Amino acid sequence: MDRPRVFVTRSDAPDSAIELLRTKCDVTILQGDTSTSEEVLQALPGHDAVLIVGHLNVNSEFLNTAGPNLKVVSTLSAGYDHLDVPEIKRRGIKVGHTPNVLSAAVAEIAILLTLSAARRSHEGRLKIDEGKVLKSYNWLLGQELRNSTVGIVGLGNIGQAILKRLLSFEVNTFLYTGHSEKKAGKDLGAKFVSLDELLAQSDFVIAVTPLTNETRGLFNDTTFGKMKRTAVFVNVGRGQVVDTDALVRALKNHTIFAAGLDVTDPEPLPVDHELLKLPNIVLLPHLGSATVKTRNDMGIVAAQNILNGLSGKPLVYEL
């Protein structure tokens, strides 16, 4: 009996995923780690499953090109705004992603950005480079987590992982907001509040929201205007939940104290972008899940989604 055919959209997929898939499937890998959508579509037809590496759009054109053999789509990511999930499922195709296994790594990045932005690490490095290090007692004073109020916008798995790690910093109050109050929030000692209340009370605002029609542009001139002037804003969710121009204005005008971003809009930022010129921001090039262990774990989950789907079993994480 012929083995199922699995298509991998880029050659930088984790070895853990490829090795697992090859135990039961014939695997075709598109060479290169920056493959274009045109290259993917050309190689796509006739496969039974697809492992999506990177934020490749899976839409009607993709599905039409794949043809009737396609049974499973699995993306190497927790986020899925690049997938037209309703259309995929309408066609009877199973679709999976890789949440949970990356929560710890993304939470670590959130803590890194929170501390770095609060303690003005980028600005301090600029002063070293410029030879302008001062001896003043009040030079480059920052904010601290001790006795602060931390507001988390989106208390999912990653948000909960961030909160757990912040407990050791002697934070005074944890707030969170979302569609509804969560048992996990209560168990962790966090208070469920409206977005406006969270913005007004928080010394640190950490965004961990997925990109949806509701969250797109959620952080804008109005939102930043409701924050404390001493507030630190951190985003480890999706870049497009922030109006970038509004964030630039908030930082330049000192509407907020500082920001730390692992995700941006656009992504990556052009080398001459205004955000790169500001001293009170810490920027990372979307490194949230970028650890050896986490990427390997994501590969195993993504591959197991495919194997389960092809054998008629429930996916590990199905959308």
PDB file of C-alpha atoms in Angstrom:
ATOM      1  CA  MET A   1       0.000   0.000   0.000  1.00  0.00           C
ATOM      2  CA  ASP A   2       1.356   3.467  -0.946  1.00  0.00           C
ATOM      3  CA  ARG A   3       2.569   5.623   1.902  1.00  0.00           C
ATOM      4  CA  PRO A   4       0.917   9.034   2.365  1.00  0.00           C
ATOM      5  CA  ARG A   5       2.724  11.970   0.771  1.00  0.00           C
ATOM      6  CA  VAL A   6       3.558  14.926   3.013  1.00  0.00           C
ATOM      7  CA  PHE A   7       4.767  18.277   1.684  1.00  0.00           C
ATOM      8  CA  VAL A   8       6.989  20.494   3.869  1.00  0.00           C
ATOM      9  CA  THR A   9       6.977  24.102   2.701  1.00  0.00           C
ATOM     10  CA  ARG A  10      10.549  25.003   3.752  1.00  0.00           C
ATOM     11  CA  SER A  11      13.786  23.158   4.383  1.00  0.00           C
ATOM     12  CA  ASP A  12      14.377  24.725   7.809  1.00  0.00           C
ATOM     13  CA  ALA A  13      11.666  22.617   9.434  1.00  0.00           C
ATOM     14  CA  PRO A  14      12.960  20.955  12.625  1.00  0.00           C
ATOM     15  CA  ASP A  15      14.678  17.619  12.129  1.00  0.00           C
ATOM     16  CA  SER A  16      12.381  16.239  14.830  1.00  0.00           C
ATOM     17  CA  ALA A  17       9.385  16.821  12.558  1.00  0.00           C
ATOM     18  CA  ILE A  18      10.979  15.364   9.438  1.00  0.00           C
ATOM     19  CA  GLU A  19      12.248  12.268  11.225  1.00  0.00           C
ATOM     20  CA  LEU A  20       8.847  11.537  12.738  1.00  0.00           C
ATOM     21  CA  LEU A  21       7.006  12.059   9.460  1.00  0.00           C
ATOM     22  CA  ARG A  22       9.381   9.763   7.594  1.00  0.00           C
ATOM     23  CA  THR A  23       8.505   6.863   9.882  1.00  0.00           C
ATOM     24  CA  LYS A  24       5.150   6.553   8.128  1.00  0.00           C
ATOM     25  CA  CYS A  25       5.117   8.922   5.144  1.00  0.00           C
ATOM     26  CA  ASP A  26       6.999   9.917   2.030  1.00  0.00           C
ATOM     27  CA  VAL A  27       8.188  13.468   2.644  1.00  0.00           C
ATOM     28  CA  THR A  28       8.817  16.148   0.023  1.00  0.00           C
ATOM     29  CA  ILE A  29      10.728  19.196   1.281  1.00  0.00           C
ATOM     30  CA  LEU A  30      10.817  22.448  -0.657  1.00  0.00           C
ATOM     31  CA  GLN A  31      14.435  23.546  -0.544  1.00  0.00           C
ATOM     32  CA  GLY A  32      15.283  26.920   0.920  1.00  0.00           C
ATOM     33  CA  ASP A  33      14.191  28.666   4.117  1.00  0.00           C
ATOM     34  CA  THR A  34      12.592  31.631   2.339  1.00  0.00           C
ATOM     35  CA  SER A  35      10.432  29.843  -0.227  1.00  0.00           C
ATOM     36  CA  THR A  36       7.882  32.024  -2.017  1.00  0.00           C
ATOM     37  CA  SER A  37       4.174  31.292  -2.264  1.00  0.00           C
ATOM     38  CA  GLU A  38       4.642  30.718  -6.019  1.00  0.00           C
ATOM     39  CA  GLU A  39       7.270  28.041  -5.351  1.00  0.00           C
ATOM     40  CA  VAL A  40       5.024  26.397  -2.777  1.00  0.00           C
ATOM     41  CA  LEU A  41       2.008  26.351  -5.084  1.00  0.00           C
ATOM     42  CA  GLN A  42       4.044  24.835  -7.884  1.00  0.00           C
ATOM     43  CA  ALA A  43       5.206  21.917  -5.735  1.00  0.00           C
ATOM     44  CA  LEU A  44       1.991  21.493  -3.731  1.00  0.00           C
ATOM     45  CA  PRO A  45      -0.425  19.379  -5.852  1.00  0.00           C
ATOM     46  CA  GLY A  46      -1.011  15.725  -5.080  1.00  0.00           C
ATOM     47  CA  HIS A  47       0.065  15.629  -1.441  1.00  0.00           C
ATOM     48  CA  ASP A  48      -2.016  14.166   1.385  1.00  0.00           C
ATOM     49  CA  ALA A  49      -0.800  16.572   4.061  1.00  0.00           C
ATOM     50  CA  VAL A  50       1.150  19.800   4.360  1.00  0.00           C
ATOM     51  CA  LEU A  51       3.477  20.977   7.111  1.00  0.00           C
ATOM     52  CA  ILE A  52       3.428  24.796   7.063  1.00  0.00           C
ATOM     53  CA  VAL A  53       6.751  26.377   8.033  1.00  0.00           C
ATOM     54  CA  GLY A  54       6.506  30.152   8.442  1.00  0.00           C
ATOM     55  CA  HIS A  55       3.451  32.315   7.957  1.00  0.00           C
ATOM     56  CA  LEU A  56       2.411  31.068   4.553  1.00  0.00           C
ATOM     57  CA  ASN A  57      -1.195  31.952   3.712  1.00  0.00           C
ATOM     58  CA  VAL A  58      -3.417  28.904   3.414  1.00  0.00           C
ATOM     59  CA  ASN A  59      -6.433  30.214   1.532  1.00  0.00           C
ATOM     60  CA  SER A  60      -8.762  29.148  -1.277  1.00  0.00           C
ATOM     61  CA  GLU A  61      -6.020  29.450  -3.888  1.00  0.00           C
ATOM     62  CA  PHE A  62      -3.728  27.243  -1.817  1.00  0.00           C
ATOM     63  CA  LEU A  63      -6.435  24.647  -1.230  1.00  0.00           C
ATOM     64  CA  ASN A  64      -7.579  24.629  -4.855  1.00  0.00           C
ATOM     65  CA  THR A  65      -3.992  24.087  -5.975  1.00  0.00           C
ATOM     66  CA  ALA A  66      -3.445  21.303  -3.441  1.00  0.00           C
ATOM     67  CA  GLY A  67      -6.300  19.325  -4.919  1.00  0.00           C
ATOM     68  CA  PRO A  68      -8.629  16.658  -3.521  1.00  0.00           C
ATOM     69  CA  ASN A  69      -5.920  14.507  -1.924  1.00  0.00           C
ATOM     70  CA  LEU A  70      -5.228  17.017   0.846  1.00  0.00           C
ATOM     71  CA  LYS A  71      -6.461  15.724   4.201  1.00  0.00           C
ATOM     72  CA  VAL A  72      -4.404  17.540   6.868  1.00  0.00           C
ATOM     73  CA  VAL A  73      -2.748  20.933   7.266  1.00  0.00           C
ATOM     74  CA  SER A  74      -0.465  21.476  10.272  1.00  0.00           C
ATOM     75  CA  THR A  75       1.322  24.751  11.011  1.00  0.00           C
ATOM     76  CA  LEU A  76       4.550  25.074  12.992  1.00  0.00           C
ATOM     77  CA  SER A  77       3.127  27.862  15.134  1.00  0.00           C
ATOM     78  CA  ALA A  78       0.669  28.572  17.893  1.00  0.00           C
ATOM     79  CA  GLY A  79      -0.815  31.499  15.984  1.00  0.00           C
ATOM     80  CA  TYR A  80      -3.017  30.756  13.007  1.00  0.00           C
ATOM     81  CA  ASP A  81      -4.020  34.112  11.540  1.00  0.00           C
ATOM     82  CA  HIS A  82      -2.324  32.984   8.290  1.00  0.00           C
ATOM     83  CA  LEU A  83      -4.775  30.097   7.955  1.00  0.00           C
ATOM     84  CA  ASP A  84      -8.310  30.440   6.599  1.00  0.00           C
ATOM     85  CA  VAL A  85      -9.553  27.944   9.166  1.00  0.00           C
ATOM     86  CA  PRO A  86     -13.283  28.095   8.222  1.00  0.00           C
ATOM     87  CA  GLU A  87     -12.481  27.431   4.554  1.00  0.00           C
ATOM     88  CA  ILE A  88     -10.060  24.616   5.380  1.00  0.00           C
ATOM     89  CA  LYS A  89     -12.607  22.898   7.614  1.00  0.00           C
ATOM     90  CA  ARG A  90     -15.436  23.506   5.140  1.00  0.00           C
ATOM     91  CA  ARG A  91     -13.556  21.284   2.739  1.00  0.00           C
ATOM     92  CA  GLY A  92     -13.305  18.514   5.324  1.00  0.00           C
ATOM     93  CA  ILE A  93      -9.576  19.039   5.857  1.00  0.00           C
ATOM     94  CA  LYS A  94      -8.195  18.733   9.368  1.00  0.00           C
ATOM     95  CA  VAL A  95      -6.070  21.633  10.572  1.00  0.00           C
ATOM     96  CA  GLY A  96      -3.702  21.741  13.547  1.00  0.00           C
ATOM     97  CA  HIS A  97      -1.210  24.026  15.251  1.00  0.00           C
ATOM     98  CA  THR A  98       1.370  23.867  18.056  1.00  0.00           C
ATOM     99  CA  PRO A  99       0.251  25.774  21.183  1.00  0.00           C
ATOM    100  CA  ASN A 100       1.330  25.057  24.767  1.00  0.00           C
ATOM    101  CA  VAL A 101       4.780  23.662  23.930  1.00  0.00           C
ATOM    102  CA  LEU A 102       6.045  27.193  23.256  1.00  0.00           C
ATOM    103  CA  SER A 103       4.429  28.907  26.248  1.00  0.00           C
ATOM    104  CA  ALA A 104       7.509  28.752  28.472  1.00  0.00           C
ATOM    105  CA  ALA A 105       9.874  30.122  25.814  1.00  0.00           C
ATOM    106  CA  VAL A 106       7.568  33.010  24.885  1.00  0.00           C
ATOM    107  CA  ALA A 107       7.015  33.797  28.566  1.00  0.00           C
ATOM    108  CA  GLU A 108      10.778  34.063  29.045  1.00  0.00           C
ATOM    109  CA  ILE A 109      10.978  36.562  26.179  1.00  0.00           C
ATOM    110  CA  ALA A 110       8.141  38.568  27.758  1.00  0.00           C
ATOM    111  CA  ILE A 111      10.045  38.758  31.034  1.00  0.00           C
ATOM    112  CA  LEU A 112      13.226  39.759  29.196  1.00  0.00           C
ATOM    113  CA  LEU A 113      11.454  42.580  27.367  1.00  0.00           C
ATOM    114  CA  THR A 114       9.622  43.742  30.492  1.00  0.00           C
ATOM    115  CA  LEU A 115      12.807  44.065  32.518  1.00  0.00           C
ATOM    116  CA  SER A 116      14.877  45.487  29.671  1.00  0.00           C
ATOM    117  CA  ALA A 117      12.342  48.181  28.819  1.00  0.00           C
ATOM    118  CA  ALA A 118      11.664  49.064  32.456  1.00  0.00           C
ATOM    119  CA  ARG A 119      15.370  49.387  33.280  1.00  0.00           C
ATOM    120  CA  ARG A 120      16.205  51.318  30.074  1.00  0.00           C
ATOM    121  CA  SER A 121      18.735  48.785  28.838  1.00  0.00           C
ATOM    122  CA  HIS A 122      18.698  49.938  25.203  1.00  0.00           C
ATOM    123  CA  GLU A 123      19.053  53.577  26.200  1.00  0.00           C
ATOM    124  CA  GLY A 124      21.916  52.653  28.519  1.00  0.00           C
ATOM    125  CA  ARG A 125      23.741  50.804  25.743  1.00  0.00           C
ATOM    126  CA  LEU A 126      23.333  53.831  23.461  1.00  0.00           C
ATOM    127  CA  LYS A 127      24.943  56.017  26.132  1.00  0.00           C
ATOM    128  CA  ILE A 128      27.899  53.618  26.341  1.00  0.00           C
ATOM    129  CA  ASP A 129      28.297  53.699  22.564  1.00  0.00           C
ATOM    130  CA  GLU A 130      28.150  57.510  22.607  1.00  0.00           C
ATOM    131  CA  GLY A 131      30.634  57.837  25.480  1.00  0.00           C
ATOM    132  CA  LYS A 132      28.020  59.660  27.553  1.00  0.00           C
ATOM    133  CA  VAL A 133      27.918  57.578  30.725  1.00  0.00           C
ATOM    134  CA  LEU A 134      27.276  59.910  33.665  1.00  0.00           C
ATOM    135  CA  LYS A 135      27.979  59.629  37.397  1.00  0.00           C
ATOM    136  CA  SER A 136      24.780  61.437  38.399  1.00  0.00           C
ATOM    137  CA  TYR A 137      22.876  59.782  41.243  1.00  0.00           C
ATOM    138  CA  ASN A 138      19.589  60.136  39.355  1.00  0.00           C
ATOM    139  CA  TRP A 139      20.871  59.065  35.938  1.00  0.00           C
ATOM    140  CA  LEU A 140      18.777  56.615  33.842  1.00  0.00           C
ATOM    141  CA  LEU A 141      16.371  55.733  36.630  1.00  0.00           C
ATOM    142  CA  GLY A 142      13.880  53.101  35.560  1.00  0.00           C
ATOM    143  CA  GLN A 143      10.771  51.344  36.810  1.00  0.00           C
ATOM    144  CA  GLU A 144      10.652  48.106  38.787  1.00  0.00           C
ATOM    145  CA  LEU A 145       8.277  45.186  39.105  1.00  0.00           C
ATOM    146  CA  ARG A 146       8.358  45.060  42.899  1.00  0.00           C
ATOM    147  CA  ASN A 147       5.053  46.322  44.367  1.00  0.00           C
ATOM    148  CA  SER A 148       3.756  47.113  40.869  1.00  0.00           C
ATOM    149  CA  THR A 149       0.491  46.314  39.105  1.00  0.00           C
ATOM    150  CA  VAL A 150       0.871  44.116  36.032  1.00  0.00           C
ATOM    151  CA  GLY A 151      -1.931  43.901  33.493  1.00  0.00           C
ATOM    152  CA  ILE A 152      -2.018  40.988  31.049  1.00  0.00           C
ATOM    153  CA  VAL A 153      -4.176  41.371  27.958  1.00  0.00           C
ATOM    154  CA  GLY A 154      -4.986  37.792  27.021  1.00  0.00           C
ATOM    155  CA  LEU A 155      -4.614  35.248  29.842  1.00  0.00           C
ATOM    156  CA  GLY A 156      -4.213  32.145  27.689  1.00  0.00           C
ATOM    157  CA  ASN A 157      -1.466  29.575  28.125  1.00  0.00           C
ATOM    158  CA  ILE A 158       1.301  32.084  27.428  1.00  0.00           C
ATOM    159  CA  GLY A 159      -0.280  34.777  29.590  1.00  0.00           C
ATOM    160  CA  GLN A 160      -0.532  32.317  32.469  1.00  0.00           C
ATOM    161  CA  ALA A 161       3.100  31.266  31.991  1.00  0.00           C
ATOM    162  CA  ILE A 162       4.162  34.917  32.152  1.00  0.00           C
ATOM    163  CA  LEU A 163       2.164  35.511  35.337  1.00  0.00           C
ATOM    164  CA  LYS A 164       3.675  32.448  37.035  1.00  0.00           C
ATOM    165  CA  ARG A 165       7.180  33.677  36.279  1.00  0.00           C
ATOM    166  CA  LEU A 166       6.418  37.172  37.545  1.00  0.00           C
ATOM    167  CA  LEU A 167       5.256  35.916  40.945  1.00  0.00           C
ATOM    168  CA  SER A 168       8.843  35.812  42.201  1.00  0.00           C
ATOM    169  CA  PHE A 169       9.302  39.529  41.435  1.00  0.00           C
ATOM    170  CA  GLU A 170       7.028  40.562  44.335  1.00  0.00           C
ATOM    171  CA  VAL A 171       4.386  42.095  42.058  1.00  0.00           C
ATOM    172  CA  ASN A 172       1.617  43.621  44.149  1.00  0.00           C
ATOM    173  CA  THR A 173      -1.395  43.083  41.850  1.00  0.00           C
ATOM    174  CA  PHE A 174      -2.102  41.095  38.701  1.00  0.00           C
ATOM    175  CA  LEU A 175      -4.935  42.184  36.420  1.00  0.00           C
ATOM    176  CA  TYR A 176      -6.143  40.573  33.226  1.00  0.00           C
ATOM    177  CA  THR A 177      -8.794  41.140  30.611  1.00  0.00           C
ATOM    178  CA  GLY A 178     -10.396  39.144  27.838  1.00  0.00           C
ATOM    179  CA  HIS A 179     -13.743  37.749  26.775  1.00  0.00           C
ATOM    180  CA  SER A 180     -14.559  36.266  30.173  1.00  0.00           C
ATOM    181  CA  GLU A 181     -13.232  35.545  33.629  1.00  0.00           C
ATOM    182  CA  LYS A 182     -11.084  32.416  33.849  1.00  0.00           C
ATOM    183  CA  LYS A 183     -10.663  29.868  36.599  1.00  0.00           C
ATOM    184  CA  ALA A 184      -6.918  29.931  35.893  1.00  0.00           C
ATOM    185  CA  GLY A 185      -6.880  33.657  36.604  1.00  0.00           C
ATOM    186  CA  LYS A 186      -8.556  33.168  39.955  1.00  0.00           C
ATOM    187  CA  ASP A 187      -6.227  30.280  40.819  1.00  0.00           C
ATOM    188  CA  LEU A 188      -3.216  32.492  40.071  1.00  0.00           C
ATOM    189  CA  GLY A 189      -4.549  35.365  42.162  1.00  0.00           C
ATOM    190  CA  ALA A 190      -5.284  37.673  39.227  1.00  0.00           C
ATOM    191  CA  LYS A 191      -8.290  39.993  39.027  1.00  0.00           C
ATOM    192  CA  PHE A 192     -10.506  40.102  35.936  1.00  0.00           C
ATOM    193  CA  VAL A 193     -11.220  43.687  34.847  1.00  0.00           C
ATOM    194  CA  SER A 194     -12.271  45.667  31.790  1.00  0.00           C
ATOM    195  CA  LEU A 195      -9.599  46.780  29.338  1.00  0.00           C
ATOM    196  CA  ASP A 196     -10.035  50.411  30.372  1.00  0.00           C
ATOM    197  CA  GLU A 197      -9.566  49.561  34.046  1.00  0.00           C
ATOM    198  CA  LEU A 198      -6.487  47.494  33.264  1.00  0.00           C
ATOM    199  CA  LEU A 199      -4.929  50.301  31.235  1.00  0.00           C
ATOM    200  CA  ALA A 200      -5.596  52.909  33.906  1.00  0.00           C
ATOM    201  CA  GLN A 201      -4.234  50.868  36.808  1.00  0.00           C
ATOM    202  CA  SER A 202      -1.315  48.918  35.357  1.00  0.00           C
ATOM    203  CA  ASP A 203       2.339  49.855  35.665  1.00  0.00           C
ATOM    204  CA  PHE A 204       3.114  47.176  33.096  1.00  0.00           C
ATOM    205  CA  VAL A 205       0.784  46.218  30.229  1.00  0.00           C
ATOM    206  CA  ILE A 206       1.692  42.937  28.543  1.00  0.00           C
ATOM    207  CA  ALA A 207      -0.159  42.029  25.337  1.00  0.00           C
ATOM    208  CA  VAL A 208      -0.435  38.309  24.584  1.00  0.00           C
ATOM    209  CA  THR A 209      -3.439  38.380  22.288  1.00  0.00           C
ATOM    210  CA  PRO A 210      -3.834  36.515  18.997  1.00  0.00           C
ATOM    211  CA  LEU A 211      -4.581  38.567  15.885  1.00  0.00           C
ATOM    212  CA  THR A 212      -8.314  38.696  15.170  1.00  0.00           C
ATOM    213  CA  ASN A 213     -10.675  41.280  13.728  1.00  0.00           C
ATOM    214  CA  GLU A 214     -11.370  42.310  17.320  1.00  0.00           C
ATOM    215  CA  THR A 215      -7.731  42.750  18.354  1.00  0.00           C
ATOM    216  CA  ARG A 216      -6.315  44.284  15.160  1.00  0.00           C
ATOM    217  CA  GLY A 217      -5.114  47.786  16.046  1.00  0.00           C
ATOM    218  CA  LEU A 218      -6.297  47.368  19.642  1.00  0.00           C
ATOM    219  CA  PHE A 219      -3.384  49.427  20.949  1.00  0.00           C
ATOM    220  CA  ASN A 220      -3.722  52.864  19.382  1.00  0.00           C
ATOM    221  CA  ASP A 221      -3.639  56.556  20.330  1.00  0.00           C
ATOM    222  CA  THR A 222      -6.716  56.148  22.508  1.00  0.00           C
ATOM    223  CA  THR A 223      -5.441  53.035  24.251  1.00  0.00           C
ATOM    224  CA  PHE A 224      -1.981  54.431  24.951  1.00  0.00           C
ATOM    225  CA  GLY A 225      -3.586  57.645  26.176  1.00  0.00           C
ATOM    226  CA  LYS A 226      -5.371  55.667  28.907  1.00  0.00           C
ATOM    227  CA  MET A 227      -2.130  54.250  30.309  1.00  0.00           C
ATOM    228  CA  LYS A 228       0.011  55.775  33.034  1.00  0.00           C
ATOM    229  CA  ARG A 229       2.828  58.001  31.839  1.00  0.00           C
ATOM    230  CA  THR A 230       5.120  55.676  33.773  1.00  0.00           C
ATOM    231  CA  ALA A 231       3.702  52.527  32.139  1.00  0.00           C
ATOM    232  CA  VAL A 232       5.796  49.980  30.277  1.00  0.00           C
ATOM    233  CA  PHE A 233       4.108  48.306  27.310  1.00  0.00           C
ATOM    234  CA  VAL A 234       5.187  44.844  26.100  1.00  0.00           C
ATOM    235  CA  ASN A 235       3.887  42.906  23.097  1.00  0.00           C
ATOM    236  CA  VAL A 236       4.664  39.221  22.493  1.00  0.00           C
ATOM    237  CA  GLY A 237       1.426  38.415  20.659  1.00  0.00           C
ATOM    238  CA  ARG A 238       1.105  39.694  17.102  1.00  0.00           C
ATOM    239  CA  GLY A 239       2.498  42.903  15.658  1.00  0.00           C
ATOM    240  CA  GLN A 240      -0.752  44.006  14.066  1.00  0.00           C
ATOM    241  CA  VAL A 241      -2.563  44.327  17.391  1.00  0.00           C
ATOM    242  CA  VAL A 242      -0.562  47.564  17.715  1.00  0.00           C
ATOM    243  CA  ASP A 243      -0.952  50.701  15.603  1.00  0.00           C
ATOM    244  CA  THR A 244       2.757  51.264  15.056  1.00  0.00           C
ATOM    245  CA  ASP A 245       2.455  54.975  14.294  1.00  0.00           C
ATOM    246  CA  ALA A 246       0.480  55.445  17.500  1.00  0.00           C
ATOM    247  CA  LEU A 247       3.169  53.637  19.491  1.00  0.00           C
ATOM    248  CA  VAL A 248       5.856  55.858  17.976  1.00  0.00           C
ATOM    249  CA  ARG A 249       3.879  58.929  19.061  1.00  0.00           C
ATOM    250  CA  ALA A 250       3.321  57.529  22.556  1.00  0.00           C
ATOM    251  CA  LEU A 251       7.036  56.888  23.030  1.00  0.00           C
ATOM    252  CA  LYS A 252       8.250  60.156  21.498  1.00  0.00           C
ATOM    253  CA  ASN A 253       5.716  62.237  23.453  1.00  0.00           C
ATOM    254  CA  HIS A 254       6.327  60.243  26.672  1.00  0.00           C
ATOM    255  CA  THR A 255       2.667  59.289  26.852  1.00  0.00           C
ATOM    256  CA  ILE A 256       4.092  56.010  28.189  1.00  0.00           C
ATOM    257  CA  PHE A 257       7.492  55.342  29.728  1.00  0.00           C
ATOM    258  CA  ALA A 258       8.854  52.604  27.466  1.00  0.00           C
ATOM    259  CA  ALA A 259       8.009  49.586  25.336  1.00  0.00           C
ATOM    260  CA  GLY A 260       9.394  46.143  24.568  1.00  0.00           C
ATOM    261  CA  LEU A 261       8.371  44.334  21.378  1.00  0.00           C
ATOM    262  CA  ASP A 262       9.088  40.870  20.039  1.00  0.00           C
ATOM    263  CA  VAL A 263       6.564  41.382  17.235  1.00  0.00           C
ATOM    264  CA  THR A 264       6.063  44.427  15.026  1.00  0.00           C
ATOM    265  CA  ASP A 265       4.002  45.754  12.151  1.00  0.00           C
ATOM    266  CA  PRO A 266       5.535  45.633   9.624  1.00  0.00           C
ATOM    267  CA  GLU A 267       7.712  42.626  10.354  1.00  0.00           C
ATOM    268  CA  PRO A 268      10.610  42.854   9.970  1.00  0.00           C
ATOM    269  CA  LEU A 269      10.930  46.593  10.432  1.00  0.00           C
ATOM    270  CA  PRO A 270      12.657  48.506   7.616  1.00  0.00           C
ATOM    271  CA  VAL A 271      16.150  49.562   8.650  1.00  0.00           C
ATOM    272  CA  ASP A 272      15.154  53.239   8.577  1.00  0.00           C
ATOM    273  CA  HIS A 273      11.950  52.806  10.607  1.00  0.00           C
ATOM    274  CA  GLU A 274      11.184  55.406  13.267  1.00  0.00           C
ATOM    275  CA  LEU A 275      10.921  52.796  16.044  1.00  0.00           C
ATOM    276  CA  LEU A 276      14.590  51.926  15.551  1.00  0.00           C
ATOM    277  CA  LYS A 277      15.559  55.523  16.298  1.00  0.00           C
ATOM    278  CA  LEU A 278      13.870  55.711  19.698  1.00  0.00           C
ATOM    279  CA  PRO A 279      15.852  55.192  22.915  1.00  0.00           C
ATOM    280  CA  ASN A 280      12.920  54.069  25.084  1.00  0.00           C
ATOM    281  CA  ILE A 281      12.096  50.845  23.259  1.00  0.00           C
ATOM    282  CA  VAL A 282      13.609  47.365  23.255  1.00  0.00           C
ATOM    283  CA  LEU A 283      13.116  45.397  20.036  1.00  0.00           C
ATOM    284  CA  LEU A 284      13.588  41.730  19.170  1.00  0.00           C
ATOM    285  CA  PRO A 285      13.071  40.091  15.746  1.00  0.00           C
ATOM    286  CA  HIS A 286      10.246  37.713  16.773  1.00  0.00           C
ATOM    287  CA  LEU A 287      12.306  35.313  18.873  1.00  0.00           C
ATOM    288  CA  GLY A 288       9.511  34.180  21.196  1.00  0.00           C
ATOM    289  CA  SER A 289       9.701  30.438  20.539  1.00  0.00           C
ATOM    290  CA  ALA A 290      13.282  30.449  19.252  1.00  0.00           C
ATOM    291  CA  THR A 291      14.991  27.952  21.523  1.00  0.00           C
ATOM    292  CA  VAL A 292      16.395  24.597  20.450  1.00  0.00           C
ATOM    293  CA  LYS A 293      14.111  22.628  22.768  1.00  0.00           C
ATOM    294  CA  THR A 294      10.931  24.529  21.959  1.00  0.00           C
ATOM    295  CA  ARG A 295      11.385  24.392  18.177  1.00  0.00           C
ATOM    296  CA  ASN A 296      12.060  20.642  18.381  1.00  0.00           C
ATOM    297  CA  ASP A 297       8.973  20.162  20.543  1.00  0.00           C
ATOM    298  CA  MET A 298       6.904  22.199  18.092  1.00  0.00           C
ATOM    299  CA  GLY A 299       8.181  20.026  15.263  1.00  0.00           C
ATOM    300  CA  ILE A 300       7.115  16.842  17.018  1.00  0.00           C
ATOM    301  CA  VAL A 301       3.629  18.205  17.737  1.00  0.00           C
ATOM    302  CA  ALA A 302       3.177  19.511  14.181  1.00  0.00           C
ATOM    303  CA  ALA A 303       4.264  16.180  12.704  1.00  0.00           C
ATOM    304  CA  GLN A 304       2.094  14.182  15.114  1.00  0.00           C
ATOM    305  CA  ASN A 305      -0.889  16.320  14.089  1.00  0.00           C
ATOM    306  CA  ILE A 306      -0.328  15.100  10.534  1.00  0.00           C
ATOM    307  CA  LEU A 307       0.202  11.453  11.439  1.00  0.00           C
ATOM    308  CA  ASN A 308      -2.906  11.432  13.615  1.00  0.00           C
ATOM    309  CA  GLY A 309      -4.998  13.131  10.952  1.00  0.00           C
ATOM    310  CA  LEU A 310      -3.891  10.745   8.217  1.00  0.00           C
ATOM    311  CA  SER A 311      -4.731   7.730  10.389  1.00  0.00           C
ATOM    312  CA  GLY A 312      -8.170   9.037  11.387  1.00  0.00           C
ATOM    313  CA  LYS A 313      -7.217   9.936  14.952  1.00  0.00           C
ATOM    314  CA  PRO A 314      -7.823  13.281  16.689  1.00  0.00           C
ATOM    315  CA  LEU A 315      -5.043  15.798  16.142  1.00  0.00           C
ATOM    316  CA  VAL A 316      -2.861  16.691  19.126  1.00  0.00           C
ATOM    317  CA  TYR A 317      -4.016  20.315  18.806  1.00  0.00           C
ATOM    318  CA  GLU A 318      -6.830  20.793  16.297  1.00  0.00           C
ATOM    319  CA  LEU A 319      -8.376  24.099  15.273  1.00  0.00           C
TER     320      LEU A 319
END
